[in-house]
Short mmCIF file of C-alpha atoms in Angstrom, two decimals:
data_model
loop_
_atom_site.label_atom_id
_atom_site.label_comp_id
_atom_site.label_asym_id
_atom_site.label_seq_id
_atom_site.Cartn_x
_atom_site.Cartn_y
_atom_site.Cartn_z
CA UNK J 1 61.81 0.76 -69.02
CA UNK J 2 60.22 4.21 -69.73
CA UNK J 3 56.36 5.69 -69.42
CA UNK J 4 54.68 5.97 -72.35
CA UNK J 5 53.59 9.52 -70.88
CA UNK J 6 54.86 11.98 -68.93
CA UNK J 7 51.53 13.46 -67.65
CA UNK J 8 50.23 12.51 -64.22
CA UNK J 9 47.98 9.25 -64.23
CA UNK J 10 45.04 9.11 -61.73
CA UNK J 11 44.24 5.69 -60.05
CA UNK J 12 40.86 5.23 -58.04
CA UNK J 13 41.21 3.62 -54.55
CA UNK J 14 44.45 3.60 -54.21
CA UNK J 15 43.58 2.26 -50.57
CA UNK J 16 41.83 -0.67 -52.30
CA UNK J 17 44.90 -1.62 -54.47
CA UNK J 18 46.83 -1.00 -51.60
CA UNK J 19 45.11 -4.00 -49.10
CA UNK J 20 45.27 -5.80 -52.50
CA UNK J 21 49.63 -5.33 -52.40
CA UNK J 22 48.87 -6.74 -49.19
CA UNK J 23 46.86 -9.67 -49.26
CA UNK J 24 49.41 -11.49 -52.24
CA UNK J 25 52.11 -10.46 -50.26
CA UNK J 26 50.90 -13.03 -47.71
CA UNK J 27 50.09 -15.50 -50.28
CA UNK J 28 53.66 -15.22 -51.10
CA UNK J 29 55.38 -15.58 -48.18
CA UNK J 30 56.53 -19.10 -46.64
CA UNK J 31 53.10 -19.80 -45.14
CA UNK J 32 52.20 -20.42 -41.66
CA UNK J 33 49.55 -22.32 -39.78
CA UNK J 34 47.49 -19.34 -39.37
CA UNK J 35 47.27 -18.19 -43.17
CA UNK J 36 46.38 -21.76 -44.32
CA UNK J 37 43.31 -21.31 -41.66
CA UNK J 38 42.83 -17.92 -42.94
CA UNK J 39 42.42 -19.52 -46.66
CA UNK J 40 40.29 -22.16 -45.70
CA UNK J 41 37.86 -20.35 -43.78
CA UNK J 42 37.76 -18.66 -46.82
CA UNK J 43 38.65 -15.33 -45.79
CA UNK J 44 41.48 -14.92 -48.32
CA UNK J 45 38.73 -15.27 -51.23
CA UNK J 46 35.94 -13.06 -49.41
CA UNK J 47 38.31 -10.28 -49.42
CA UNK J 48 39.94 -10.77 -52.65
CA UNK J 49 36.27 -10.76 -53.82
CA UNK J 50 35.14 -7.43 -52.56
CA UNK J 51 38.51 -5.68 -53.78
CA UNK J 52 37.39 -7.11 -57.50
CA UNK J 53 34.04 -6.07 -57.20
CA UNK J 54 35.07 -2.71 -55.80
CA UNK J 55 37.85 -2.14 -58.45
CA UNK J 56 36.54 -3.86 -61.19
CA UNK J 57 38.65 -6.14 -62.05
CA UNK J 58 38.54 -9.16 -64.33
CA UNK J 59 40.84 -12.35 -62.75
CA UNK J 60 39.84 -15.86 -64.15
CA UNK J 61 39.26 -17.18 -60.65
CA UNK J 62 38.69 -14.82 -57.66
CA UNK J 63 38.15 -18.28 -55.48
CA UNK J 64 41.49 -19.59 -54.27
CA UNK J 65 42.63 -23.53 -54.13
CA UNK J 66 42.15 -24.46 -50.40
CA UNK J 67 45.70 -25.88 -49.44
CA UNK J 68 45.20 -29.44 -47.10
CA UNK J 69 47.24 -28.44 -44.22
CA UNK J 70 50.44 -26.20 -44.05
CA UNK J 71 52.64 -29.04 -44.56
CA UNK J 72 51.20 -29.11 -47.84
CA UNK J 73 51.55 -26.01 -48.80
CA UNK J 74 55.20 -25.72 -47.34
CA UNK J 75 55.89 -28.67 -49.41
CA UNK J 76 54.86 -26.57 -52.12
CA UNK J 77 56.34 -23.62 -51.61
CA UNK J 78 59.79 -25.31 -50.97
CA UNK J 79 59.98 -26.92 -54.25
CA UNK J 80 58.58 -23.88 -56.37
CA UNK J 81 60.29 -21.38 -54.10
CA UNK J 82 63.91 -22.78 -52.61
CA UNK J 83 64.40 -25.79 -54.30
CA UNK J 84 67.33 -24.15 -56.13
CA UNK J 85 67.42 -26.63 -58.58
CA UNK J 86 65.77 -26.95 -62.23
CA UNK J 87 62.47 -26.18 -62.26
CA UNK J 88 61.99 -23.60 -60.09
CA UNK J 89 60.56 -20.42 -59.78
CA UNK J 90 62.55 -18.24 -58.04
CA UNK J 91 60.50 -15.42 -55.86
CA UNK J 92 63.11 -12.38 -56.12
CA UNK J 93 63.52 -9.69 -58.11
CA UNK J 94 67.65 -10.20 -59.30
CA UNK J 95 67.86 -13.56 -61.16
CA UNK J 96 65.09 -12.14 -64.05
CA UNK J 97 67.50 -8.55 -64.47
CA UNK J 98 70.30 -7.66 -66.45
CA UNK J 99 73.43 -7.55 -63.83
CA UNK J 100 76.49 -4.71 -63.76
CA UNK J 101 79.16 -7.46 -63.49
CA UNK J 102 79.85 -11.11 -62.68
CA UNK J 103 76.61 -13.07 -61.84
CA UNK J 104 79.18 -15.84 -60.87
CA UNK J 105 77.96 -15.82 -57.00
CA UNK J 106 74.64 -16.94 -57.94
CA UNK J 107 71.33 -15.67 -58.60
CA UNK J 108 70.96 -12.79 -55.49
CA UNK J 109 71.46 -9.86 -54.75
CA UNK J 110 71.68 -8.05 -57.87
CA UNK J 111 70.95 -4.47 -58.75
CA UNK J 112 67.02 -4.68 -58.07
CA UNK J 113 68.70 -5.80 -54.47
CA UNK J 114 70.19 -2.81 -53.87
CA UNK J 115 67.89 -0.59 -55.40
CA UNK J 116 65.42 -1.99 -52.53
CA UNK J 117 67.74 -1.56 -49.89
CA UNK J 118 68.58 1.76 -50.71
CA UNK J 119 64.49 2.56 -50.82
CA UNK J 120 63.91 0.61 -47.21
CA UNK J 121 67.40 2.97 -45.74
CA UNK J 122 65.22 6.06 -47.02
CA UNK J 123 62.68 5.31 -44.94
CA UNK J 124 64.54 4.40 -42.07
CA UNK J 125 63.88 0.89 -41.77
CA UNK J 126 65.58 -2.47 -42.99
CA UNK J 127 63.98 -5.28 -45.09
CA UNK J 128 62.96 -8.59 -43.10
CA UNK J 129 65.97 -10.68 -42.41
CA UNK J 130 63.65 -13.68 -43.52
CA UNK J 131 63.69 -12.38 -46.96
CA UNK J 132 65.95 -11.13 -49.98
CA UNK J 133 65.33 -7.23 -50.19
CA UNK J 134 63.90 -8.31 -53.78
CA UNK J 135 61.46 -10.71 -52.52
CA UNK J 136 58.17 -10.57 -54.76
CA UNK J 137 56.70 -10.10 -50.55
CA UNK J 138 58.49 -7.20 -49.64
CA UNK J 139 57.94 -5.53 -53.09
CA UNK J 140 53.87 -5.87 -52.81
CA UNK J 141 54.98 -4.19 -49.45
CA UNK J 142 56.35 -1.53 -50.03
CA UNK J 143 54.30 -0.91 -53.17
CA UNK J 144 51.52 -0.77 -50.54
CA UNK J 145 53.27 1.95 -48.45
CA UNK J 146 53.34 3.81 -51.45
CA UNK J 147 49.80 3.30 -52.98
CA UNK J 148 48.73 3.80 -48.62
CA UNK J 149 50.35 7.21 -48.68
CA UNK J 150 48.61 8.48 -51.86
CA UNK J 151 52.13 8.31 -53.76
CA UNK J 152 50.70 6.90 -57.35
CA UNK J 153 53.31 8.82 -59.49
CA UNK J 154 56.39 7.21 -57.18
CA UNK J 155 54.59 3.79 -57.45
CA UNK J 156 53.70 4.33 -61.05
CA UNK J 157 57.47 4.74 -61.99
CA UNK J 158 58.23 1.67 -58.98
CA UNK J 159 55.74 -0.55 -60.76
CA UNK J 160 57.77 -0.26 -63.97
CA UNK J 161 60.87 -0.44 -62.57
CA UNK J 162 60.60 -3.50 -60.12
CA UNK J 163 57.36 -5.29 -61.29
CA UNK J 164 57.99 -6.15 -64.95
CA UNK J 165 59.36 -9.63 -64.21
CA UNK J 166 56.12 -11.21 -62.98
CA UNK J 167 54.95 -12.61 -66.38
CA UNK J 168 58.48 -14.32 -65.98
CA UNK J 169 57.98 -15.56 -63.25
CA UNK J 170 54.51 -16.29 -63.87
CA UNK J 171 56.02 -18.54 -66.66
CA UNK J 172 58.46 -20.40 -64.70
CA UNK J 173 56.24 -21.15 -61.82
CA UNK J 174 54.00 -22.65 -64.33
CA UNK J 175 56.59 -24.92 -66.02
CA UNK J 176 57.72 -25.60 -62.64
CA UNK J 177 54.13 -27.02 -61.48
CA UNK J 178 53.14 -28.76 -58.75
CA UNK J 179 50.54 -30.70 -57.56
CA UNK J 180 49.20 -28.24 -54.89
CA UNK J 181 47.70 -25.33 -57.16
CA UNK J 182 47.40 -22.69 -54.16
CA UNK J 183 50.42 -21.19 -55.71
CA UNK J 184 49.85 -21.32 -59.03
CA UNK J 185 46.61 -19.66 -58.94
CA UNK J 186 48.37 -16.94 -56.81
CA UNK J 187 50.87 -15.72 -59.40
CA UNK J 188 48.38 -16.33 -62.13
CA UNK J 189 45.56 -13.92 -60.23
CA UNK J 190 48.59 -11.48 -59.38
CA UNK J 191 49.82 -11.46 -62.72
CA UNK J 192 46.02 -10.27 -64.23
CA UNK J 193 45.99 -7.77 -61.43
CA UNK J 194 49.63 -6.39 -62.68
CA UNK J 195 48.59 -6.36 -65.63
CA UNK J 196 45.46 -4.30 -65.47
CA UNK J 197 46.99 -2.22 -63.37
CA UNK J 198 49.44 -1.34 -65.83
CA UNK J 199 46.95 -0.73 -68.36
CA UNK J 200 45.27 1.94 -66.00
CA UNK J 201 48.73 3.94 -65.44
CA UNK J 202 49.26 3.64 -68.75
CA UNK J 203 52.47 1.79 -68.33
CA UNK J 204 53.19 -0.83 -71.29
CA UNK J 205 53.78 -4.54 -70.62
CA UNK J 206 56.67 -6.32 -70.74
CA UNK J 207 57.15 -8.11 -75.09
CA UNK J 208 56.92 -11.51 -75.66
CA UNK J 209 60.58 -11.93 -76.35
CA UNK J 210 61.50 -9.63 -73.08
CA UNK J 211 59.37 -12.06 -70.49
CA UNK J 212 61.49 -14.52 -72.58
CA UNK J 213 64.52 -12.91 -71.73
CA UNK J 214 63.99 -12.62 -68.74
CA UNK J 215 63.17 -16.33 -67.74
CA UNK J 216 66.22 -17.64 -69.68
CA UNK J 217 68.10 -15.82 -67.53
CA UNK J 218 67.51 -17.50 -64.83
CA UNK J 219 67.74 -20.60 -66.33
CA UNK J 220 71.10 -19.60 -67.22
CA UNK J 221 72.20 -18.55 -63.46
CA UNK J 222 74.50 -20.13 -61.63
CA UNK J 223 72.63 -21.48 -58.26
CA UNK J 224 74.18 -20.30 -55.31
CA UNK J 225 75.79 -22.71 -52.71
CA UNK J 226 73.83 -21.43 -49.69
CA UNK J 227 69.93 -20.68 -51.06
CA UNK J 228 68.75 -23.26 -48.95
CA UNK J 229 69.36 -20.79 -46.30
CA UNK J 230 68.62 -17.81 -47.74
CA UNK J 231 64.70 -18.51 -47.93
CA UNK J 232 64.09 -20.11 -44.38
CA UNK J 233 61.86 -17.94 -42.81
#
C-alpha cells in the first residue's frame, strides 16, 4: 500500500500517541491480575481520557467495560484470541496478508512475521517469546518506539505497512463476540484511533472489499496444529 503523498506529514504529540501505542498494547495482551485492577480502578479510562482530550480525538466510548475478575477476562481472551477454531479473531499480523508460498502450515508466521523480526534484529533486540513477532502487542510497541523517538515519517510508512488489517480484525472480533465486552470495546476504540490517525498522515484506509479480503482470508486458513501453544503467555 502506497502514500498518497510524498511530502513530509507533521503529527502533534507524538509523545501523546506514543503512551496511547502503549496503553492498547496492554489491553491486548493476555491480561494479568494487575491490569484487570488497573481497569477497574479506573486508571485505564482516566488516562485514555486525557490522551483524547489532549489529542482531540473522537472514540464512541472513552470509558472502558470493567472486566469481573481476570478469570473473566482470560476466558475472554482465550476464546477471541487462541481458540483456533471458527469464530475467532486472531491477534497477529500474517493470517489477514497475502503469503509468498504455501500457507499450508497454518496461519503464522508469514511475511509481516519476518518483516518484524527483521525490524526487532535492527535494533538489537528479539520480540517476546510470549508472542508471535506480528502480535497486534508488539506492533503498538514498536510503533511507540518509533512515534517515542520522533521518527513520524518511519512510522508513517510502518503504519501503512503493518496496521491496515485492524478493520479486519475489528470485523472478526465482532462476529466472533463474546459476552465480556472489555475486548470488544478495545479493538473498536483502537480501530477509531487508527483511523484518525491515518487521516492526519494522510495515509488512505483500507476499501470495503480489501478489509473483506482480508478477513476471508483467514477464514480460509488452515489452523495450525500447535496454536494452543503459541499464545500462552
Amino acid at each position: 500500500m502506497s502514500h498518497s503523498s510524498t511530502e513530509d506529514v507533521p503529527l502533534d504529540h507524538p509523545d501523546r500517541w506514543a503512551s496511547l501505542h502503549t496503553l492498547f498494547a496492554e489491553c491486548l495482551k493476555a491480561p494479568t491480575e494487575g491490569f484487570v485492577e488497573e481497569v477497574r480502578a479506573g486508571r485505564l479510562e482516566a488516562e485514555l481520557v486525557d490522551h483524547v482530550d489532549v489529542l482531540s480525538l473522537s472514540v464512541s466510548d472513552p470509558a472502558p467495560p470493567h472486566p469481573a475478575d481476570r478469570a473473566t477476562l482470560q476466558r475472554a481472551y482465550l476464546s477471541l484470541f487462541e481458540a483456533m477454531e471458527q469464530p475467532f479473531a486472531p491477534p497477529v499480523e500474517s493470517p489477514y496478508k497475502p503469503w509468498y508460498g504455501d500457507r499450508s502450515g497454518g496461519l503464522l508466521g508469514g511475511p509481516p512475521a519476518s518483516d518484524m523480526e527483521n525490524r526487532y534484529e535492527a535494533l538489537g533486540a528479539s520480540p517476546p517469546p510470549a508472542y508471535p513477532a506480528d502480535h497486534v502487542a508488539l506492533l503498538l510497541e514498536y510503533g511507540a518506539l518509533l512515534l517515542d523517538a520522533g521518527a513520524v515519517e518511519e512510522y508513517r510508512s510502518f503504519l501503512d505497512e503493518h496496521m491496515d488489517w485492524l478493520p479486519a480484525f475489528a470485523k472478526l472480533v465482532e462476529d466472533a463476540r463474546t459476552d465480556e465486552p472489555f475486548y470488544d470495546w478495545t479493538i473498536e476504540t483502537l480501530r477509531e484511533v487508527v483511523a484518525d490517525l491515518r487521516t492526519r498522515l494522510d495515509i488512505p484506509s483500507p476499501t470495503e472489499a480489501a478489509v473483506e479480503e482480508m478477513a476471508d482470508r483467514v477464514d480460509g486458513s488452515t489452523v495450525p496444529e500447535q496454536a494452543d501453544a503459541v499464545f500462552d503467555p
